[in-house]
């Protein structure tokens, strides 16, 4: 005999985009906040939730806690028009979007504790017919086996039957997040077709790019494959740079000419790969496979080794000076952004300090760093080498004549091919690059 409860569970709840009025976004960082604002400015009642009280208080005063072009405008549009509410507490909603961090732990595995706590929160508020969307980059299987299972264990609701469950990854570029949120194509994976379709309808309210639908695990894998492709390509460029140096050949010229081939696109070598995407996602791909000796792991290791190679070279250059001082230009992991999380510049800084070399950091864009930063003049005063780590556009305006006068020895190590070699050499600097 089928019990009443089971009969109720077996009834598929059918809802459409018109029933989706209120959306809660869990996690108000680089991804969650712009997404919440977009949805709020495109017809939804939005609740932005974060566990960090400082962030909530700041946003509730109409102030942003992160820097991103155009974000302030879209936030204030939504906030002043009361289309978005900011809170520490989750409420019942029609749609729940999870945009919490998924960092790497010390064993190179995904730390899914934030996803777990977000799914727990949602379990306490979810009703039949609601939509749950995971945006956080995650190892394949996370949406179904972590988010879906937590909700089922707590409520008895089945994904695809009682509520809609989807994965909708982000491909935005920091520094262009607002523009790319609207204009990039997206992949949506659903636990079933209807879950993917309803998620597509929600995102279509602000996405101008195309939205392609697939299953959960494929969409999770696609996101990881994209960043892994870039990581492997950079590792190839880095390996070429090391081999080129054995031959005394300029790797950048090799890459420039090789890329003239219509089917070759080699990325640039550099001082390491940072940030919370490209350096992290390849490990997520490897998380649930027993394969050994993969190209993906080798590439990760090549890129992780670059900051050590750079520190070693810089240490060799300054070894002839008494009590040498190194000035690092740019501390964020990427040009024109302030985010210093997972920046290989941190490794370089620590390696140089370990070798008893004084380090001074100049990065007017850097935020949220525990490392002490200096102004331009203080940072170069008495310095023996400038190590350009991040090629922020504003560095183009630096008065190199003033820098030359303030330095003790005149060396520039340009890890990004940022300065014009002839110009800096004409000024009297010794120029080094990768
Ligand atoms: N930043 C990017 O450019 C980018 C691009 C693509 C994908 N992603 C992915 O998007 C996800 C979010 O990244 P981000 O850069 O926005 O992170 P972030 O650290 O900027 O923001 C995440 C926010 O989530 C909050 N949070 C943690 N647990 C929570 C919970 N249980 N409930 C509510 N809030 C909670 C944190 O306090 C934080 O403010 C990650 O998986 C990341 O890999 C990021």
JSON list of C-alpha atoms in Angstrom, two decimals, residues 56-255:
[
{"chain": "A", "resi": 56, "resn": "UNK", "atom": "CA", "xyz": [26.11, 43.00, 5.72]},
{"chain": "A", "resi": 57, "resn": "UNK", "atom": "CA", "xyz": [26.57, 46.21, 7.77]},
{"chain": "A", "resi": 58, "resn": "UNK", "atom": "CA", "xyz": [28.58, 47.86, 5.01]},
{"chain": "A", "resi": 59, "resn": "UNK", "atom": "CA", "xyz": [26.12, 46.98, 2.27]},
{"chain": "A", "resi": 60, "resn": "UNK", "atom": "CA", "xyz": [23.23, 48.14, 4.45]},
{"chain": "A", "resi": 61, "resn": "UNK", "atom": "CA", "xyz": [24.97, 51.54, 4.65]},
{"chain": "A", "resi": 62, "resn": "UNK", "atom": "CA", "xyz": [25.01, 51.61, 0.83]},
{"chain": "A", "resi": 63, "resn": "UNK", "atom": "CA", "xyz": [28.76, 50.89, 0.69]},
{"chain": "A", "resi": 64, "resn": "UNK", "atom": "CA", "xyz": [30.55, 48.12, -1.21]},
{"chain": "A", "resi": 65, "resn": "UNK", "atom": "CA", "xyz": [33.13, 45.81, 0.39]},
{"chain": "A", "resi": 66, "resn": "UNK", "atom": "CA", "xyz": [34.70, 44.86, -2.98]},
{"chain": "A", "resi": 67, "resn": "UNK", "atom": "CA", "xyz": [35.92, 46.89, -5.94]},
{"chain": "A", "resi": 68, "resn": "UNK", "atom": "CA", "xyz": [34.56, 46.02, -9.35]},
{"chain": "A", "resi": 69, "resn": "UNK", "atom": "CA", "xyz": [33.77, 48.40, -12.21]},
{"chain": "A", "resi": 70, "resn": "UNK", "atom": "CA", "xyz": [30.05, 49.31, -12.49]},
{"chain": "A", "resi": 71, "resn": "UNK", "atom": "CA", "xyz": [29.15, 47.28, -9.40]},
{"chain": "A", "resi": 72, "resn": "UNK", "atom": "CA", "xyz": [28.48, 50.31, -7.22]},
{"chain": "A", "resi": 73, "resn": "UNK", "atom": "CA", "xyz": [26.00, 51.67, -9.75]},
{"chain": "A", "resi": 74, "resn": "UNK", "atom": "CA", "xyz": [23.98, 48.47, -10.13]},
{"chain": "A", "resi": 75, "resn": "UNK", "atom": "CA", "xyz": [24.04, 47.89, -6.37]},
{"chain": "A", "resi": 76, "resn": "UNK", "atom": "CA", "xyz": [22.82, 51.40, -5.55]},
{"chain": "A", "resi": 77, "resn": "UNK", "atom": "CA", "xyz": [20.13, 51.17, -8.26]},
{"chain": "A", "resi": 78, "resn": "UNK", "atom": "CA", "xyz": [18.78, 48.03, -6.62]},
{"chain": "A", "resi": 79, "resn": "UNK", "atom": "CA", "xyz": [19.34, 49.13, -3.02]},
{"chain": "A", "resi": 80, "resn": "UNK", "atom": "CA", "xyz": [17.82, 52.62, -3.28]},
{"chain": "A", "resi": 81, "resn": "UNK", "atom": "CA", "xyz": [14.81, 51.25, -5.16]},
{"chain": "A", "resi": 82, "resn": "UNK", "atom": "CA", "xyz": [14.35, 48.64, -2.42]},
{"chain": "A", "resi": 83, "resn": "UNK", "atom": "CA", "xyz": [14.64, 45.80, -4.94]},
{"chain": "A", "resi": 84, "resn": "UNK", "atom": "CA", "xyz": [17.36, 44.17, -2.86]},
{"chain": "A", "resi": 85, "resn": "UNK", "atom": "CA", "xyz": [17.39, 43.52, 0.86]},
{"chain": "A", "resi": 86, "resn": "UNK", "atom": "CA", "xyz": [20.64, 42.59, 2.61]},
{"chain": "A", "resi": 87, "resn": "UNK", "atom": "CA", "xyz": [20.59, 40.30, 5.63]},
{"chain": "A", "resi": 88, "resn": "UNK", "atom": "CA", "xyz": [22.44, 37.79, 7.76]},
{"chain": "A", "resi": 89, "resn": "UNK", "atom": "CA", "xyz": [19.31, 35.63, 7.80]},
{"chain": "A", "resi": 90, "resn": "UNK", "atom": "CA", "xyz": [17.91, 33.52, 5.02]},
{"chain": "A", "resi": 91, "resn": "UNK", "atom": "CA", "xyz": [14.14, 33.67, 4.42]},
{"chain": "A", "resi": 92, "resn": "UNK", "atom": "CA", "xyz": [11.66, 31.52, 2.52]},
{"chain": "A", "resi": 93, "resn": "UNK", "atom": "CA", "xyz": [12.06, 32.23, -1.19]},
{"chain": "A", "resi": 94, "resn": "UNK", "atom": "CA", "xyz": [11.09, 30.82, -4.58]},
{"chain": "A", "resi": 95, "resn": "UNK", "atom": "CA", "xyz": [14.70, 30.52, -5.73]},
{"chain": "A", "resi": 96, "resn": "UNK", "atom": "CA", "xyz": [17.94, 29.97, -3.79]},
{"chain": "A", "resi": 97, "resn": "UNK", "atom": "CA", "xyz": [21.27, 30.69, -5.46]},
{"chain": "A", "resi": 98, "resn": "UNK", "atom": "CA", "xyz": [24.45, 29.51, -3.74]},
{"chain": "A", "resi": 99, "resn": "UNK", "atom": "CA", "xyz": [27.54, 31.65, -4.49]},
{"chain": "A", "resi": 100, "resn": "UNK", "atom": "CA", "xyz": [29.77, 30.79, -1.54]},
{"chain": "A", "resi": 101, "resn": "UNK", "atom": "CA", "xyz": [33.55, 30.14, -1.66]},
{"chain": "A", "resi": 102, "resn": "UNK", "atom": "CA", "xyz": [34.92, 26.73, -2.65]},
{"chain": "A", "resi": 103, "resn": "UNK", "atom": "CA", "xyz": [38.61, 27.02, -1.73]},
{"chain": "A", "resi": 104, "resn": "UNK", "atom": "CA", "xyz": [41.27, 24.36, -1.89]},
{"chain": "A", "resi": 105, "resn": "UNK", "atom": "CA", "xyz": [42.33, 22.76, 1.38]},
{"chain": "A", "resi": 106, "resn": "UNK", "atom": "CA", "xyz": [45.91, 21.85, 2.26]},
{"chain": "A", "resi": 107, "resn": "UNK", "atom": "CA", "xyz": [45.42, 18.36, 0.76]},
{"chain": "A", "resi": 108, "resn": "UNK", "atom": "CA", "xyz": [44.53, 19.99, -2.60]},
{"chain": "A", "resi": 109, "resn": "UNK", "atom": "CA", "xyz": [40.90, 18.93, -2.21]},
{"chain": "A", "resi": 110, "resn": "UNK", "atom": "CA", "xyz": [37.81, 21.11, -2.47]},
{"chain": "A", "resi": 111, "resn": "UNK", "atom": "CA", "xyz": [36.73, 22.56, 0.85]},
{"chain": "A", "resi": 112, "resn": "UNK", "atom": "CA", "xyz": [32.98, 22.26, 0.44]},
{"chain": "A", "resi": 113, "resn": "UNK", "atom": "CA", "xyz": [32.14, 23.31, 4.00]},
{"chain": "A", "resi": 114, "resn": "UNK", "atom": "CA", "xyz": [30.62, 26.62, 2.82]},
{"chain": "A", "resi": 115, "resn": "UNK", "atom": "CA", "xyz": [28.44, 24.81, 0.26]},
{"chain": "A", "resi": 116, "resn": "UNK", "atom": "CA", "xyz": [27.36, 22.36, 2.96]},
{"chain": "A", "resi": 117, "resn": "UNK", "atom": "CA", "xyz": [26.39, 25.13, 5.37]},
{"chain": "A", "resi": 118, "resn": "UNK", "atom": "CA", "xyz": [24.50, 26.99, 2.61]},
{"chain": "A", "resi": 119, "resn": "UNK", "atom": "CA", "xyz": [22.61, 23.79, 1.68]},
{"chain": "A", "resi": 120, "resn": "UNK", "atom": "CA", "xyz": [21.79, 23.24, 5.38]},
{"chain": "A", "resi": 121, "resn": "UNK", "atom": "CA", "xyz": [20.37, 26.76, 5.58]},
{"chain": "A", "resi": 122, "resn": "UNK", "atom": "CA", "xyz": [18.28, 26.23, 2.45]},
{"chain": "A", "resi": 123, "resn": "UNK", "atom": "CA", "xyz": [16.95, 22.92, 3.84]},
{"chain": "A", "resi": 124, "resn": "UNK", "atom": "CA", "xyz": [15.36, 24.89, 6.67]},
{"chain": "A", "resi": 125, "resn": "UNK", "atom": "CA", "xyz": [13.48, 27.21, 4.29]},
{"chain": "A", "resi": 126, "resn": "UNK", "atom": "CA", "xyz": [12.78, 25.26, 1.11]},
{"chain": "A", "resi": 127, "resn": "UNK", "atom": "CA", "xyz": [9.22, 24.53, -0.03]},
{"chain": "A", "resi": 128, "resn": "UNK", "atom": "CA", "xyz": [7.96, 22.28, -2.81]},
{"chain": "A", "resi": 129, "resn": "UNK", "atom": "CA", "xyz": [8.32, 23.87, -6.23]},
{"chain": "A", "resi": 130, "resn": "UNK", "atom": "CA", "xyz": [11.33, 26.01, -5.24]},
{"chain": "A", "resi": 131, "resn": "UNK", "atom": "CA", "xyz": [14.50, 26.22, -7.33]},
{"chain": "A", "resi": 132, "resn": "UNK", "atom": "CA", "xyz": [18.00, 25.64, -5.93]},
{"chain": "A", "resi": 133, "resn": "UNK", "atom": "CA", "xyz": [20.95, 26.72, -8.07]},
{"chain": "A", "resi": 134, "resn": "UNK", "atom": "CA", "xyz": [24.62, 26.16, -7.23]},
{"chain": "A", "resi": 135, "resn": "UNK", "atom": "CA", "xyz": [26.96, 28.74, -8.80]},
{"chain": "A", "resi": 136, "resn": "UNK", "atom": "CA", "xyz": [30.09, 27.95, -6.79]},
{"chain": "A", "resi": 137, "resn": "UNK", "atom": "CA", "xyz": [32.76, 26.15, -8.82]},
{"chain": "A", "resi": 138, "resn": "UNK", "atom": "CA", "xyz": [32.76, 22.57, -7.53]},
{"chain": "A", "resi": 139, "resn": "UNK", "atom": "CA", "xyz": [34.05, 19.05, -8.27]},
{"chain": "A", "resi": 140, "resn": "UNK", "atom": "CA", "xyz": [31.73, 17.03, -10.52]},
{"chain": "A", "resi": 141, "resn": "UNK", "atom": "CA", "xyz": [28.92, 15.48, -8.48]},
{"chain": "A", "resi": 142, "resn": "UNK", "atom": "CA", "xyz": [28.70, 18.25, -5.87]},
{"chain": "A", "resi": 143, "resn": "UNK", "atom": "CA", "xyz": [25.27, 19.61, -6.87]},
{"chain": "A", "resi": 144, "resn": "UNK", "atom": "CA", "xyz": [23.64, 16.17, -6.84]},
{"chain": "A", "resi": 145, "resn": "UNK", "atom": "CA", "xyz": [25.58, 14.42, -4.08]},
{"chain": "A", "resi": 146, "resn": "UNK", "atom": "CA", "xyz": [26.17, 17.25, -1.62]},
{"chain": "A", "resi": 147, "resn": "UNK", "atom": "CA", "xyz": [23.49, 19.93, -2.14]},
{"chain": "A", "resi": 148, "resn": "UNK", "atom": "CA", "xyz": [20.77, 17.51, -3.33]},
{"chain": "A", "resi": 149, "resn": "UNK", "atom": "CA", "xyz": [21.50, 14.90, -0.65]},
{"chain": "A", "resi": 150, "resn": "UNK", "atom": "CA", "xyz": [21.55, 17.45, 2.18]},
{"chain": "A", "resi": 151, "resn": "UNK", "atom": "CA", "xyz": [18.13, 18.75, 1.13]},
{"chain": "A", "resi": 152, "resn": "UNK", "atom": "CA", "xyz": [16.71, 15.25, 0.72]},
{"chain": "A", "resi": 153, "resn": "UNK", "atom": "CA", "xyz": [18.08, 14.05, 4.06]},
{"chain": "A", "resi": 154, "resn": "UNK", "atom": "CA", "xyz": [16.66, 17.03, 5.86]},
{"chain": "A", "resi": 155, "resn": "UNK", "atom": "CA", "xyz": [13.28, 17.45, 4.13]},
{"chain": "A", "resi": 156, "resn": "UNK", "atom": "CA", "xyz": [12.59, 14.25, 2.24]},
{"chain": "A", "resi": 157, "resn": "UNK", "atom": "CA", "xyz": [12.23, 16.35, -0.93]},
{"chain": "A", "resi": 158, "resn": "UNK", "atom": "CA", "xyz": [13.61, 14.79, -4.10]},
{"chain": "A", "resi": 159, "resn": "UNK", "atom": "CA", "xyz": [15.42, 16.93, -6.67]},
{"chain": "A", "resi": 160, "resn": "UNK", "atom": "CA", "xyz": [13.56, 17.01, -9.98]},
{"chain": "A", "resi": 161, "resn": "UNK", "atom": "CA", "xyz": [10.39, 15.82, -8.29]},
{"chain": "A", "resi": 162, "resn": "UNK", "atom": "CA", "xyz": [9.69, 18.14, -5.39]},
{"chain": "A", "resi": 163, "resn": "UNK", "atom": "CA", "xyz": [12.00, 20.99, -6.27]},
{"chain": "A", "resi": 164, "resn": "UNK", "atom": "CA", "xyz": [14.25, 22.05, -9.14]},
{"chain": "A", "resi": 165, "resn": "UNK", "atom": "CA", "xyz": [18.01, 21.64, -8.83]},
{"chain": "A", "resi": 166, "resn": "UNK", "atom": "CA", "xyz": [20.63, 23.11, -11.19]},
{"chain": "A", "resi": 167, "resn": "UNK", "atom": "CA", "xyz": [24.27, 24.08, -11.55]},
{"chain": "A", "resi": 168, "resn": "UNK", "atom": "CA", "xyz": [24.99, 27.38, -13.26]},
{"chain": "A", "resi": 169, "resn": "UNK", "atom": "CA", "xyz": [28.71, 28.14, -13.30]},
{"chain": "A", "resi": 170, "resn": "UNK", "atom": "CA", "xyz": [30.33, 31.53, -13.68]},
{"chain": "A", "resi": 171, "resn": "UNK", "atom": "CA", "xyz": [32.88, 32.36, -16.38]},
{"chain": "A", "resi": 172, "resn": "UNK", "atom": "CA", "xyz": [33.34, 36.05, -15.58]},
{"chain": "A", "resi": 173, "resn": "UNK", "atom": "CA", "xyz": [36.67, 37.87, -15.57]},
{"chain": "A", "resi": 174, "resn": "UNK", "atom": "CA", "xyz": [37.51, 39.89, -12.44]},
{"chain": "A", "resi": 175, "resn": "UNK", "atom": "CA", "xyz": [37.62, 43.54, -13.44]},
{"chain": "A", "resi": 176, "resn": "UNK", "atom": "CA", "xyz": [34.88, 42.93, -16.05]},
{"chain": "A", "resi": 177, "resn": "UNK", "atom": "CA", "xyz": [32.40, 40.97, -13.95]},
{"chain": "A", "resi": 178, "resn": "UNK", "atom": "CA", "xyz": [29.35, 43.17, -14.48]},
{"chain": "A", "resi": 179, "resn": "UNK", "atom": "CA", "xyz": [29.86, 43.38, -18.24]},
{"chain": "A", "resi": 180, "resn": "UNK", "atom": "CA", "xyz": [30.54, 39.65, -18.59]},
{"chain": "A", "resi": 181, "resn": "UNK", "atom": "CA", "xyz": [27.63, 38.59, -16.36]},
{"chain": "A", "resi": 182, "resn": "UNK", "atom": "CA", "xyz": [25.34, 40.11, -18.95]},
{"chain": "A", "resi": 183, "resn": "UNK", "atom": "CA", "xyz": [27.21, 39.27, -22.12]},
{"chain": "A", "resi": 184, "resn": "UNK", "atom": "CA", "xyz": [28.89, 35.87, -21.70]},
{"chain": "A", "resi": 185, "resn": "UNK", "atom": "CA", "xyz": [27.32, 32.66, -22.93]},
{"chain": "A", "resi": 186, "resn": "UNK", "atom": "CA", "xyz": [26.45, 30.27, -20.11]},
{"chain": "A", "resi": 187, "resn": "UNK", "atom": "CA", "xyz": [26.06, 26.55, -19.53]},
{"chain": "A", "resi": 188, "resn": "UNK", "atom": "CA", "xyz": [23.28, 25.37, -17.23]},
{"chain": "A", "resi": 189, "resn": "UNK", "atom": "CA", "xyz": [23.11, 21.81, -15.94]},
{"chain": "A", "resi": 190, "resn": "UNK", "atom": "CA", "xyz": [19.88, 20.47, -14.45]},
{"chain": "A", "resi": 191, "resn": "UNK", "atom": "CA", "xyz": [19.06, 17.38, -12.45]},
{"chain": "A", "resi": 192, "resn": "UNK", "atom": "CA", "xyz": [16.36, 17.09, -15.13]},
{"chain": "A", "resi": 193, "resn": "UNK", "atom": "CA", "xyz": [15.33, 19.04, -18.22]},
{"chain": "A", "resi": 194, "resn": "UNK", "atom": "CA", "xyz": [12.76, 21.16, -16.40]},
{"chain": "A", "resi": 195, "resn": "UNK", "atom": "CA", "xyz": [15.30, 22.22, -13.74]},
{"chain": "A", "resi": 196, "resn": "UNK", "atom": "CA", "xyz": [17.71, 23.37, -16.46]},
{"chain": "A", "resi": 197, "resn": "UNK", "atom": "CA", "xyz": [14.91, 25.17, -18.32]},
{"chain": "A", "resi": 198, "resn": "UNK", "atom": "CA", "xyz": [13.56, 27.08, -15.33]},
{"chain": "A", "resi": 199, "resn": "UNK", "atom": "CA", "xyz": [17.12, 28.13, -14.40]},
{"chain": "A", "resi": 200, "resn": "UNK", "atom": "CA", "xyz": [17.65, 29.28, -17.97]},
{"chain": "A", "resi": 201, "resn": "UNK", "atom": "CA", "xyz": [14.45, 31.37, -17.72]},
{"chain": "A", "resi": 202, "resn": "UNK", "atom": "CA", "xyz": [15.68, 33.03, -14.53]},
{"chain": "A", "resi": 203, "resn": "UNK", "atom": "CA", "xyz": [19.10, 33.93, -16.00]},
{"chain": "A", "resi": 204, "resn": "UNK", "atom": "CA", "xyz": [17.59, 34.98, -19.33]},
{"chain": "A", "resi": 205, "resn": "UNK", "atom": "CA", "xyz": [16.09, 37.98, -17.52]},
{"chain": "A", "resi": 206, "resn": "UNK", "atom": "CA", "xyz": [19.53, 39.63, -17.62]},
{"chain": "A", "resi": 207, "resn": "UNK", "atom": "CA", "xyz": [21.88, 37.47, -19.73]},
{"chain": "A", "resi": 208, "resn": "UNK", "atom": "CA", "xyz": [22.27, 38.63, -23.33]},
{"chain": "A", "resi": 209, "resn": "UNK", "atom": "CA", "xyz": [24.59, 35.75, -24.25]},
{"chain": "A", "resi": 210, "resn": "UNK", "atom": "CA", "xyz": [23.35, 32.30, -25.26]},
{"chain": "A", "resi": 211, "resn": "UNK", "atom": "CA", "xyz": [22.43, 29.77, -22.57]},
{"chain": "A", "resi": 212, "resn": "UNK", "atom": "CA", "xyz": [23.08, 26.09, -23.30]},
{"chain": "A", "resi": 213, "resn": "UNK", "atom": "CA", "xyz": [21.41, 23.32, -21.30]},
{"chain": "A", "resi": 214, "resn": "UNK", "atom": "CA", "xyz": [22.91, 20.02, -20.18]},
{"chain": "A", "resi": 215, "resn": "UNK", "atom": "CA", "xyz": [23.03, 17.71, -17.16]},
{"chain": "A", "resi": 216, "resn": "UNK", "atom": "CA", "xyz": [24.51, 18.55, -13.76]},
{"chain": "A", "resi": 217, "resn": "UNK", "atom": "CA", "xyz": [27.82, 16.73, -13.96]},
{"chain": "A", "resi": 218, "resn": "UNK", "atom": "CA", "xyz": [28.60, 17.90, -17.51]},
{"chain": "A", "resi": 219, "resn": "UNK", "atom": "CA", "xyz": [28.08, 21.54, -16.55]},
{"chain": "A", "resi": 220, "resn": "UNK", "atom": "CA", "xyz": [30.26, 21.12, -13.44]},
{"chain": "A", "resi": 221, "resn": "UNK", "atom": "CA", "xyz": [32.96, 19.53, -15.58]},
{"chain": "A", "resi": 222, "resn": "UNK", "atom": "CA", "xyz": [32.77, 22.14, -18.34]},
{"chain": "A", "resi": 223, "resn": "UNK", "atom": "CA", "xyz": [33.55, 24.92, -15.87]},
{"chain": "A", "resi": 224, "resn": "UNK", "atom": "CA", "xyz": [36.59, 23.03, -14.59]},
{"chain": "A", "resi": 225, "resn": "UNK", "atom": "CA", "xyz": [37.76, 22.06, -18.09]},
{"chain": "A", "resi": 226, "resn": "UNK", "atom": "CA", "xyz": [37.81, 25.71, -19.18]},
{"chain": "A", "resi": 227, "resn": "UNK", "atom": "CA", "xyz": [40.16, 26.86, -16.44]},
{"chain": "A", "resi": 228, "resn": "UNK", "atom": "CA", "xyz": [42.23, 23.68, -16.63]},
{"chain": "A", "resi": 229, "resn": "UNK", "atom": "CA", "xyz": [42.77, 24.33, -20.34]},
{"chain": "A", "resi": 230, "resn": "UNK", "atom": "CA", "xyz": [44.22, 27.73, -19.48]},
{"chain": "A", "resi": 231, "resn": "UNK", "atom": "CA", "xyz": [46.37, 26.32, -16.68]},
{"chain": "A", "resi": 232, "resn": "UNK", "atom": "CA", "xyz": [47.83, 23.59, -18.91]},
{"chain": "A", "resi": 233, "resn": "UNK", "atom": "CA", "xyz": [48.46, 26.13, -21.70]},
{"chain": "A", "resi": 234, "resn": "UNK", "atom": "CA", "xyz": [50.27, 28.48, -19.28]},
{"chain": "A", "resi": 235, "resn": "UNK", "atom": "CA", "xyz": [52.31, 25.55, -17.94]},
{"chain": "A", "resi": 236, "resn": "UNK", "atom": "CA", "xyz": [53.33, 24.77, -21.53]},
{"chain": "A", "resi": 237, "resn": "UNK", "atom": "CA", "xyz": [54.42, 28.40, -22.01]},
{"chain": "A", "resi": 238, "resn": "UNK", "atom": "CA", "xyz": [56.32, 28.29, -18.71]},
{"chain": "A", "resi": 239, "resn": "UNK", "atom": "CA", "xyz": [58.06, 25.06, -19.68]},
{"chain": "A", "resi": 240, "resn": "UNK", "atom": "CA", "xyz": [58.96, 26.55, -23.06]},
{"chain": "A", "resi": 241, "resn": "UNK", "atom": "CA", "xyz": [60.41, 29.57, -21.25]},
{"chain": "A", "resi": 242, "resn": "UNK", "atom": "CA", "xyz": [62.68, 27.34, -19.16]},
{"chain": "A", "resi": 243, "resn": "UNK", "atom": "CA", "xyz": [63.82, 25.32, -22.17]},
{"chain": "A", "resi": 244, "resn": "UNK", "atom": "CA", "xyz": [64.29, 28.49, -24.26]},
{"chain": "A", "resi": 245, "resn": "UNK", "atom": "CA", "xyz": [66.58, 29.88, -21.58]},
{"chain": "A", "resi": 246, "resn": "UNK", "atom": "CA", "xyz": [68.76, 26.74, -21.97]},
{"chain": "A", "resi": 247, "resn": "UNK", "atom": "CA", "xyz": [69.10, 27.64, -25.65]},
{"chain": "A", "resi": 248, "resn": "UNK", "atom": "CA", "xyz": [69.47, 31.38, -25.04]},
{"chain": "A", "resi": 249, "resn": "UNK", "atom": "CA", "xyz": [66.31, 32.05, -27.08]},
{"chain": "A", "resi": 250, "resn": "UNK", "atom": "CA", "xyz": [63.66, 34.68, -26.23]},
{"chain": "A", "resi": 251, "resn": "UNK", "atom": "CA", "xyz": [60.51, 32.67, -25.43]},
{"chain": "A", "resi": 252, "resn": "UNK", "atom": "CA", "xyz": [58.20, 35.61, -26.07]},
{"chain": "A", "resi": 253, "resn": "UNK", "atom": "CA", "xyz": [59.44, 35.94, -29.62]},
{"chain": "A", "resi": 254, "resn": "UNK", "atom": "CA", "xyz": [59.00, 32.20, -30.12]},
{"chain": "A", "resi": 255, "resn": "UNK", "atom": "CA", "xyz": [55.40, 32.39, -28.87]}
]
